[in-house]
C-alpha cells in the first residue's frame, strides 16, 4: 500500500512491481481505489508523488513510464535536499537504520548479504559520509551511504602508519587520514598526529597537524568537517581549529574559534553552498533562569580565514529540543558539573546535532538558510531510531548523507512511523 500523509502518517507495505493496469489495493486511510489504478496524469500525479515517502519512491517509479516521469519531475520541482541521518549500530547484531527527513520516518535497512567487520569507522565527505573498516591489510570504504552494497566497496591500501583512532575524510578523489596513530607502533621520530593522503593507489605522508591540535590528535577529541576542497578540524574542548588542503598538501591558519567563553564543547559541520563556509556549534550550561540546562548555539564561520562571518548572528536551538537531547536528572547533585558533549554531522543543506555521550537520546535536524542572514533556518526534533532503542548498549556511529533513488531501489527498505 502507498503511504500518504492523511492527518497522521500511515505506513503500508512497499508497492509491488507490476504493470499499471494490474496494480490493486487501496490508498492508506481513505478507502478509495489504489493510486496506481486511478487515472492520474500531469500535475495531479506529480502532486500525489510529492507526498510519497522516499522509501516508496523507487517502487513508485516502477509502476509505469508515466509514474517514472512523474517521480523525476516531482524531484526536480521540489528537490529533497536535506540529507538523511544514517545510524550504524554495532551490537549483538550489526544493523543499519536511516531517517528520511522528508517523511519524518526511520527506515530499516536489511542485513548485508555478506559478513562485515564488527568494528567500523567513518569517512566524512562533502558528497556524504561512508563507513569503512581499517585493518593491517587495508582500508575498505563502503560505496553507498547505507553501507550495504558489498560489490561497490572501495578497497585501499592501509595507511603507512597504523592508526587506532584516526579522522578519515574524503576530499574530491582523495582520502585523508589524520592523527589517531598508535603510539606503540610509531618508529623513532614519528608523530602520532601524522597526516597521510591517499591518491592514485598510494599514501603520501604530509607531516603532523598544527601544534595547537597535536595534544588532541584523535577522532575522539576532534570534530571534523569535509568540503570539496578541504578537511576542517577543531578541538572539541578548546575550539582551536585549522584546515588541510590535500591537493596542495598544506595546512591553513590555526585560530581559536571561541565566540562564547562559556561553551564547553564544540562541533563543526559544512556550511551553506558556495564559498568555503562552516557552521560552528557550541554547547554550554545555562545560567540564571536556565541554570543547569544545556544551551546549544550555532555560528557561521568563514572557512578561509577561520573567523566568524561578518555580520552573522548566532542561532539558538529551541530549549525544548536541547533539553530532550540532554535531560536533566533533578536527583543528580553533580549534574551542573558535567560538561555536555555534542556531535554534529551535515552537509551544505543541513544536518543533525546529537548527544555524543548518549546517541539514544535522539537528534535535532537543522536546515541551513539559502539566502542572507543567520545560518540556521529551522530546527526539528528527530526521535531515536527504534534499532538503537532496542539495543541501547550497542556502539553507534551516526553519519549523514543524501540518499537517492539508486540506493532506495537497491534495497527493500521497511519503513516505520515515528512521532516528532
CSV table of C-alpha atoms in Angstrom, one decimal, residues 88 90 116-124 129-135 138-145 147 153-154 156 166-169 175-176 203 395 397 399:
chain,number,residue,atom,x,y,z
A,88,UNK,CA,25.2,2.1,12.1
A,90,UNK,CA,27.4,-2.4,16.2
A,116,UNK,CA,31.2,-7.3,7.6
A,117,UNK,CA,33.7,-6.3,10.2
A,118,UNK,CA,32.2,-5.8,13.6
A,119,UNK,CA,34.2,-2.6,14.3
A,120,UNK,CA,33.7,0.2,11.7
A,121,UNK,CA,34.8,3.8,11.4
A,122,UNK,CA,33.6,6.8,9.5
A,123,UNK,CA,34.9,8.6,6.4
A,124,UNK,CA,33.4,12.1,6.2
A,129,UNK,CA,29.6,10.0,4.9
A,130,UNK,CA,30.6,6.4,4.4
A,131,UNK,CA,31.5,3.7,6.9
A,132,UNK,CA,34.9,1.9,6.5
A,133,UNK,CA,36.8,-0.9,8.0
A,134,UNK,CA,40.5,-0.5,8.8
A,135,UNK,CA,42.8,-3.4,9.1
A,138,UNK,CA,43.9,-2.4,4.0
A,139,UNK,CA,41.1,0.2,4.2
A,140,UNK,CA,37.7,-0.9,2.9
A,141,UNK,CA,35.3,2.0,2.3
A,142,UNK,CA,31.6,1.5,1.6
A,143,UNK,CA,30.5,2.5,-1.8
A,144,UNK,CA,27.0,3.6,-0.7
A,145,UNK,CA,25.6,5.7,2.2
A,147,UNK,CA,26.9,0.5,3.7
A,153,UNK,CA,33.1,-1.4,-1.6
A,154,UNK,CA,36.3,0.6,-2.4
A,156,UNK,CA,42.5,0.8,-0.5
A,166,UNK,CA,42.0,8.5,13.2
A,167,UNK,CA,39.9,11.0,11.4
A,168,UNK,CA,39.2,9.9,7.9
A,169,UNK,CA,37.9,12.3,5.2
A,175,UNK,CA,41.2,10.1,1.1
A,176,UNK,CA,42.9,11.8,4.1
A,203,UNK,CA,49.6,7.1,0.5
A,395,UNK,CA,28.2,1.0,19.7
A,397,UNK,CA,28.0,5.6,14.6
A,399,UNK,CA,26.5,9.5,9.6
